[in-house]
Coordinates of C-alpha atoms in Angstrom, one line a residue:
M1 CA 0.2 8.6 -0.9
K2 CA 0.9 11.6 1.1
S3 CA 1.4 10.9 4.7
C4 CA 1.8 12.8 7.9
P5 CA 4.3 12.1 10.7
L6 CA 3.1 9.4 13.1
L7 CA -0.1 9.0 11.0
L8 CA 1.0 6.9 8.1
S9 CA -1.1 4.2 6.5
L10 CA -1.8 3.1 3.0
L11 CA -3.4 0.0 3.3
A12 CA -5.6 -2.8 3.1
A13 CA -6.0 -4.7 -0.1
A14 CA -8.3 -7.5 -1.2
S15 CA -7.9 -9.3 -4.4
F16 CA -9.7 -11.3 -7.0
A17 CA -6.4 -12.6 -8.5
S18 CA -5.3 -16.0 -7.3
A19 CA -1.9 -15.8 -9.1
C20 CA -0.9 -12.8 -7.0
G21 CA -0.7 -14.9 -3.8
G22 CA -0.6 -13.1 -0.5
G23 CA 1.1 -13.6 2.7
D24 CA 1.4 -11.8 4.2
D25 CA 0.1 6.9 0.4
T26 CA -2.2 10.2 -0.8
G27 CA -4.1 10.6 -3.9
N28 CA -7.5 11.2 -5.3
G29 CA -8.7 8.6 -7.8
G30 CA -11.3 8.3 -10.4
G31 CA -13.9 5.4 -10.9
G32 CA -16.2 3.5 -13.1
G33 CA -16.8 0.2 -14.7
D34 CA -19.5 -2.4 -15.0
G35 CA -19.9 -5.1 -12.5
G36 CA -18.1 -8.4 -12.5
N37 CA -19.6 -11.8 -12.3
G38 CA -19.5 -11.8 -8.5
N39 CA -18.5 -15.4 -8.3
G40 CA -15.0 -15.0 -6.9
N41 CA -13.3 -16.5 -10.0
G42 CA -11.8 -13.3 -11.4
G43 CA -8.1 -12.7 -11.5
G44 CA -5.1 -14.9 -12.0
D45 CA -2.7 -13.3 -14.4
A46 CA -1.1 -10.6 -12.3
G47 CA 1.6 -12.7 -10.5
N48 CA 5.0 -11.2 -10.3
G49 CA 7.0 -14.4 -10.4
N50 CA 8.0 -14.3 -6.7
G51 CA 5.3 -16.5 -5.3
A52 CA 3.5 -14.8 -2.5
L53 CA 5.6 -11.6 -2.5
L54 CA 3.7 -8.9 -4.3
F55 CA 5.5 -5.8 -5.6
G56 CA 4.3 -2.6 -7.3
P57 CA 4.0 1.1 -6.8
Y58 CA 1.1 3.2 -5.6
K59 CA -0.4 5.5 -8.3
D60 CA -2.0 8.7 -7.2
T61 CA -4.8 8.6 -9.7
G62 CA -5.5 12.3 -9.5
V63 CA -1.9 13.2 -10.6
H64 CA -1.8 13.8 -14.4
M65 CA -5.3 12.2 -14.8
N66 CA -6.8 12.6 -18.3
W67 CA -9.8 14.5 -17.1
D68 CA -11.6 14.3 -20.4
T69 CA -11.6 10.5 -20.4
S70 CA -11.0 9.6 -16.7
V71 CA -8.2 7.3 -17.8
I72 CA -5.3 7.2 -15.3
S73 CA -2.2 8.7 -16.8
T74 CA 1.3 9.8 -15.9
K75 CA 4.0 12.2 -17.1
V76 CA 7.0 10.3 -15.8
S77 CA 8.4 10.1 -19.3
G78 CA 7.9 13.9 -19.8
T79 CA 4.7 13.6 -21.8
Q80 CA 1.3 12.5 -20.7
T81 CA 1.0 8.8 -21.2
V82 CA -1.6 6.1 -20.3
F83 CA -0.3 4.9 -17.0
A84 CA -0.9 1.2 -17.5
D85 CA 1.1 1.3 -20.8
D86 CA 3.9 3.2 -19.1
L87 CA 4.2 0.8 -16.2
S88 CA 4.1 -2.2 -18.4
A89 CA 6.8 -0.9 -20.7
A90 CA 9.0 -0.2 -17.7
G91 CA 8.8 -3.8 -16.5
G92 CA 6.1 -3.4 -13.8
N93 CA 2.9 -5.4 -13.7
V94 CA 1.1 -4.5 -10.4
V95 CA -0.2 -1.2 -9.1
S96 CA -2.1 0.1 -6.1
L97 CA -4.6 2.7 -7.3
A98 CA -5.1 5.5 -4.8
F99 CA -7.6 6.5 -3.4
A100 CA -11.3 5.7 -3.3
T101 CA -13.1 7.7 -0.6
G102 CA -16.6 7.9 0.7
E103 CA -19.1 5.1 1.5
C104 CA -18.6 1.9 -0.4
G105 CA -21.0 1.5 -3.2
D106 CA -21.2 5.3 -3.6
E107 CA -17.4 5.9 -3.5
R108 CA -15.5 8.5 -5.6
W109 CA -12.0 8.8 -6.8
G110 CA -11.4 12.5 -6.3
D111 CA -14.0 14.1 -8.6
V112 CA -14.8 11.0 -10.6
P113 CA -17.7 8.7 -9.5
G114 CA -16.7 5.1 -8.8
A115 CA -18.7 3.6 -11.6
A116 CA -17.2 6.0 -14.2
M117 CA -13.7 5.4 -12.9
A118 CA -13.9 1.7 -13.2
A119 CA -15.6 1.8 -16.6
A120 CA -12.8 4.0 -18.0
N121 CA -9.9 2.1 -16.5
V122 CA -10.6 -1.7 -16.2
P123 CA -10.4 -2.3 -20.0
V124 CA -7.1 -0.3 -20.1
L125 CA -5.5 -2.2 -17.2
E126 CA -6.7 -5.5 -18.5
A127 CA -5.3 -4.8 -22.0
A128 CA -1.9 -3.9 -20.6
G129 CA -1.8 -7.0 -18.4
V130 CA -1.4 -4.9 -15.2
G131 CA -2.7 -6.3 -11.9
Y132 CA -4.5 -3.7 -9.8
I133 CA -5.2 -3.2 -6.2
L134 CA -8.0 -0.8 -5.1
S135 CA -6.6 1.4 -2.4
T136 CA -9.1 3.3 -0.3
G137 CA -9.0 6.1 2.3
G138 CA -5.6 7.9 2.5
A139 CA -4.5 10.9 4.5
A140 CA -6.8 13.3 2.7
G141 CA -10.0 11.3 2.8
S142 CA -11.9 8.5 4.5
F143 CA -13.4 5.3 3.2
T144 CA -16.3 3.8 5.1
C145 CA -18.3 0.6 4.5
G146 CA -21.4 -0.1 6.5
S147 CA -22.7 -3.0 4.5
D148 CA -21.6 -6.2 2.7
A149 CA -23.8 -5.2 -0.2
G150 CA -22.0 -1.9 -0.6
F151 CA -18.6 -3.5 -0.5
A152 CA -19.7 -6.1 -3.1
A153 CA -20.9 -3.2 -5.4
F154 CA -17.5 -1.5 -5.0
L155 CA -15.7 -4.8 -5.9
D156 CA -18.0 -5.8 -8.7
R157 CA -17.3 -2.5 -10.6
W158 CA -13.7 -3.5 -10.9
A159 CA -14.0 -7.3 -11.4
G160 CA -11.6 -8.7 -14.0
P161 CA -8.9 -11.2 -14.4
H162 CA -6.2 -8.8 -13.1
L163 CA -8.0 -7.5 -10.1
V164 CA -5.6 -8.3 -7.2
G165 CA -7.3 -7.0 -4.1
V166 CA -8.3 -4.1 -1.9
D167 CA -6.1 -1.9 0.3
L168 CA -7.7 -0.2 3.3
D169 CA -5.6 2.8 4.1
I170 CA -6.6 3.8 7.7
E171 CA -5.1 7.2 8.5
A172 CA -7.9 9.7 8.3
G173 CA -9.1 9.5 11.9
Q174 CA -11.8 6.9 11.4
S175 CA -13.8 6.0 14.5
P176 CA -13.3 2.5 16.1
R177 CA -16.8 1.6 14.9
A178 CA -15.9 2.6 11.3
I179 CA -12.7 0.6 11.4
A180 CA -14.4 -2.4 12.9
A181 CA -17.0 -2.2 10.0
L182 CA -14.2 -2.2 7.4
V183 CA -12.6 -5.3 9.0
Q184 CA -16.0 -7.0 9.2
R185 CA -16.5 -6.6 5.4
L186 CA -13.3 -8.6 4.7
E187 CA -14.7 -11.9 6.2
T188 CA -17.8 -11.8 4.1
A189 CA -16.0 -10.6 0.9
H190 CA -13.5 -13.5 1.3
A191 CA -16.3 -16.0 1.4
A192 CA -17.8 -14.6 -1.8
Y193 CA -14.4 -13.9 -3.5
P194 CA -11.9 -16.4 -2.1
N195 CA -9.1 -15.3 -4.5
L196 CA -9.0 -11.7 -3.2
R197 CA -6.2 -10.4 -1.0
F198 CA -6.9 -7.7 1.6
S199 CA -4.5 -5.3 3.2
L200 CA -4.7 -2.8 6.1
T201 CA -2.2 0.0 5.5
L202 CA -1.2 1.5 8.9
A203 CA 1.2 4.2 10.1
T204 CA 4.2 2.9 12.0
L205 CA 7.2 4.0 14.0
A206 CA 10.4 1.9 14.2
S207 CA 11.8 1.9 17.7
N208 CA 14.8 -0.2 18.3
E209 CA 16.3 1.0 21.6
G210 CA 19.2 2.8 20.0
A211 CA 20.9 0.2 17.9
S212 CA 22.4 1.4 14.6
T213 CA 20.8 -1.5 12.6
A214 CA 17.5 -3.2 12.7
R215 CA 17.1 -6.2 14.9
S216 CA 14.4 -8.3 16.5
L217 CA 13.7 -7.1 20.1
G218 CA 11.4 -10.0 21.1
S219 CA 7.8 -10.1 22.3
D220 CA 8.5 -7.4 25.0
I221 CA 8.7 -4.7 22.4
G222 CA 5.7 -2.3 22.6
S223 CA 3.4 -1.5 19.7
S224 CA 5.0 0.7 17.0
L225 CA 1.5 1.6 15.6
N226 CA -0.5 4.7 16.4
V227 CA -4.0 4.6 17.9
L228 CA -5.7 3.9 14.6
G229 CA -3.3 1.0 13.9
D230 CA -3.9 -0.5 17.3
T231 CA -7.6 -0.1 16.8
A232 CA -7.4 -2.0 13.5
M233 CA -5.4 -4.8 15.1
A234 CA -8.0 -5.1 17.8
A235 CA -10.7 -5.4 15.2
I236 CA -8.7 -8.2 13.5
A237 CA -8.6 -10.0 16.9
D238 CA -12.3 -9.5 17.4
V239 CA -13.5 -10.5 13.9
F240 CA -11.1 -13.3 13.2
G241 CA -10.2 -14.5 16.6
F242 CA -6.5 -13.7 16.2
D243 CA -4.7 -14.4 19.4
G244 CA -1.1 -13.7 18.4
S245 CA -0.5 -17.2 17.0
A246 CA 0.3 -17.6 13.3
A247 CA -2.5 -20.3 13.0
T248 CA -5.2 -17.8 13.9
W249 CA -4.1 -15.0 11.5
P250 CA -6.4 -14.9 8.4
S251 CA -4.2 -16.0 5.5
Y252 CA -5.8 -13.6 3.0
V253 CA -5.2 -10.4 5.1
T254 CA -1.9 -8.5 5.3
V255 CA -0.7 -5.5 7.3
N256 CA 1.0 -3.0 5.1
L257 CA 3.3 -0.7 7.1
M258 CA 3.8 2.9 5.9
T259 CA 7.6 3.1 6.6
M260 CA 8.0 6.9 6.1
N261 CA 7.8 10.2 7.9
Y262 CA 8.8 9.1 11.4
G263 CA 9.4 12.5 12.8
S264 CA 12.4 13.9 14.8
P265 CA 15.2 11.3 14.7
G266 CA 15.5 9.3 17.9
P267 CA 15.6 5.7 19.1
A268 CA 11.9 5.8 20.1
V269 CA 10.8 6.5 16.5
C270 CA 13.4 5.1 14.0
V271 CA 16.8 3.5 13.5
V272 CA 19.2 6.5 13.7
S273 CA 22.4 6.7 11.6
G274 CA 24.5 9.9 11.2
G275 CA 21.9 11.9 13.2
Q276 CA 19.0 11.0 10.8
C277 CA 16.5 8.2 10.4
D278 CA 18.0 5.4 8.3
M279 CA 15.1 4.7 6.1
G280 CA 16.0 1.2 4.9
Q281 CA 16.9 -0.1 8.4
S282 CA 13.8 1.6 9.9
A283 CA 11.5 -0.1 7.4
I284 CA 13.1 -3.4 8.5
Q285 CA 12.7 -2.6 12.2
A286 CA 9.0 -1.7 11.7
A287 CA 8.5 -5.2 10.3
Y288 CA 10.3 -6.8 13.2
N289 CA 8.3 -4.9 15.7
L290 CA 4.9 -5.7 14.1
H291 CA 5.8 -9.4 14.1
D292 CA 7.3 -9.4 17.6
H293 CA 4.6 -7.4 19.3
F294 CA 1.4 -8.7 17.7
G295 CA 2.6 -12.0 16.2
V296 CA 1.6 -11.2 12.6
P297 CA 3.4 -13.7 10.4
Y298 CA 6.1 -12.3 8.2
A299 CA 4.2 -13.7 5.2
N300 CA 1.4 -11.3 6.1
I301 CA 3.5 -8.2 6.4
E302 CA 4.0 -5.7 3.6
L303 CA 6.2 -2.5 3.5
T304 CA 5.6 0.8 1.7
P305 CA 8.4 3.4 1.9
M306 CA 8.1 6.8 0.4
I307 CA 10.9 7.0 -2.2
G308 CA 13.3 9.9 -2.1
G309 CA 12.7 12.8 0.2
N310 CA 9.9 12.3 2.7
D311 CA 7.6 15.0 4.1
V312 CA 9.8 15.1 7.1
R313 CA 12.9 16.9 6.0
G314 CA 16.1 14.9 6.3
E315 CA 14.4 11.6 5.8
L316 CA 15.7 10.3 2.5
Y317 CA 14.9 6.9 1.1
T318 CA 17.7 6.1 -1.3
L319 CA 18.5 3.4 -3.9
T320 CA 20.7 1.7 -1.2
D321 CA 17.6 1.5 1.0
V322 CA 15.8 -0.2 -1.8
D323 CA 18.5 -3.0 -1.8
E324 CA 18.2 -3.4 2.0
T325 CA 14.4 -3.5 2.0
A326 CA 14.2 -6.0 -0.9
A327 CA 16.8 -8.3 0.6
F328 CA 14.9 -8.4 3.9
A329 CA 11.6 -8.9 2.2
R330 CA 12.9 -11.8 0.3
S331 CA 14.8 -13.4 3.1
Q332 CA 11.8 -13.2 5.5
G333 CA 9.2 -14.1 2.9
L334 CA 7.2 -10.9 3.3
G335 CA 3.8 -10.6 1.7
G336 CA 4.7 -7.5 -0.4
V337 CA 6.7 -4.4 -1.0
H338 CA 5.2 -1.2 -2.5
Y339 CA 6.3 2.5 -2.8
W340 CA 4.8 5.9 -2.8
S341 CA 4.6 6.8 -5.6
Y342 CA 4.9 6.1 -9.3
D343 CA 4.8 9.8 -10.4
R344 CA 7.6 10.7 -7.9
D345 CA 10.0 8.4 -9.7
V346 CA 11.7 11.3 -11.5
D347 CA 14.7 13.3 -10.3
C348 CA 14.5 16.7 -8.7
P349 CA 16.9 18.2 -6.0
I350 CA 16.6 17.6 -2.3
G351 CA 14.0 19.8 -0.8
A352 CA 10.3 19.8 0.1
A353 CA 8.5 16.6 -0.9
S354 CA 6.9 16.8 -4.3
P355 CA 4.0 14.7 -5.7
V356 CA 5.7 14.6 -9.1
C357 CA 9.5 14.1 -8.4
N358 CA 11.7 12.3 -5.9
S359 CA 13.2 15.3 -4.0
L360 CA 16.4 13.4 -4.0
G361 CA 18.1 13.5 -7.4
D362 CA 20.6 11.1 -8.9
A363 CA 18.2 8.1 -9.1
G364 CA 17.1 8.6 -12.7
T365 CA 13.7 8.4 -14.4
R366 CA 11.9 5.3 -13.0
G367 CA 15.2 4.7 -11.1
F368 CA 13.4 3.3 -8.0
L369 CA 11.2 1.0 -10.0
A370 CA 14.3 -0.3 -11.9
R371 CA 16.2 -0.8 -8.7
F372 CA 13.4 -2.7 -6.9
L373 CA 13.1 -5.0 -10.0
A374 CA 16.8 -5.5 -10.2
A375 CA 16.8 -6.5 -6.5
G376 CA 14.5 -9.4 -7.3
L377 CA 11.1 -8.0 -6.5

């Protein structure tokens, strides 16, 4: 997931997998696969042992793709490897695949048509026992869905026991009408596939009025979302009747906050420490603000930091930030934690953000994945 300052969202996931429980970045993917049984009974084996809290990286499917076979691959180890096998061997078991773009039912993953992408990758993911979330949209493309039939076609391509859900990343300037249509699809999809989880990935800031650590500021805090995020939240209220009370929030929908690329450090945008945005505390503050302003239950909030060096120079998400994020997620019972992205989990020096290394150094190969797992996620 590549994100832009103030316009960060990965988001929304729906899932066939009941065992992945719910509570509660930018790539170009590939696609393909034959349809599922359409009865909502797929999924069930992708749980991570933490109840409702779902953990796993984003995978930019266009990075190191095997273009001859359309099988999603990686070079984190130094040589090209089937991604699902690499993740499983490293101890991971859930991934958000990024990104499907275009109109649902006729979507593409980069240059790969949706049906071809699913056909090539569902058997590989299933064989490896990896739960998969279908992430749509992203900073470089838009995903639209004007009909329930189109959304069902998109889901059916990927149906399988390890399908966890759908992530709607709303950051490419979709119109209010397009955003409302996406949210409308979730209600119908849930009725047909009750085990799916759905997430809306939204850009966020992390204002905390100048304190050096994250804290709850109460219901008077303003929205930390941008206009797209506020529009998505309005659509949730309209479609589901959400009125700010936990009882009216749809249990199968989460808000996934892109906790990255805040911009010039200052109390209006992030938690500042040493003149820079403290990325761990800022992620926590963003969760507090979403809960306090909108009333989204913590169990329906997810966090997605960008590991290592962010696009905004000086913003460094470190292994210590992993510990802080994981501890907060567990203590508050968040719905999930993810990170952008798997292929970046390799050392390279501090500098411009790279899609294939962490622009931080000293974390080690798959060091962020290992640290998140060690922290109990």
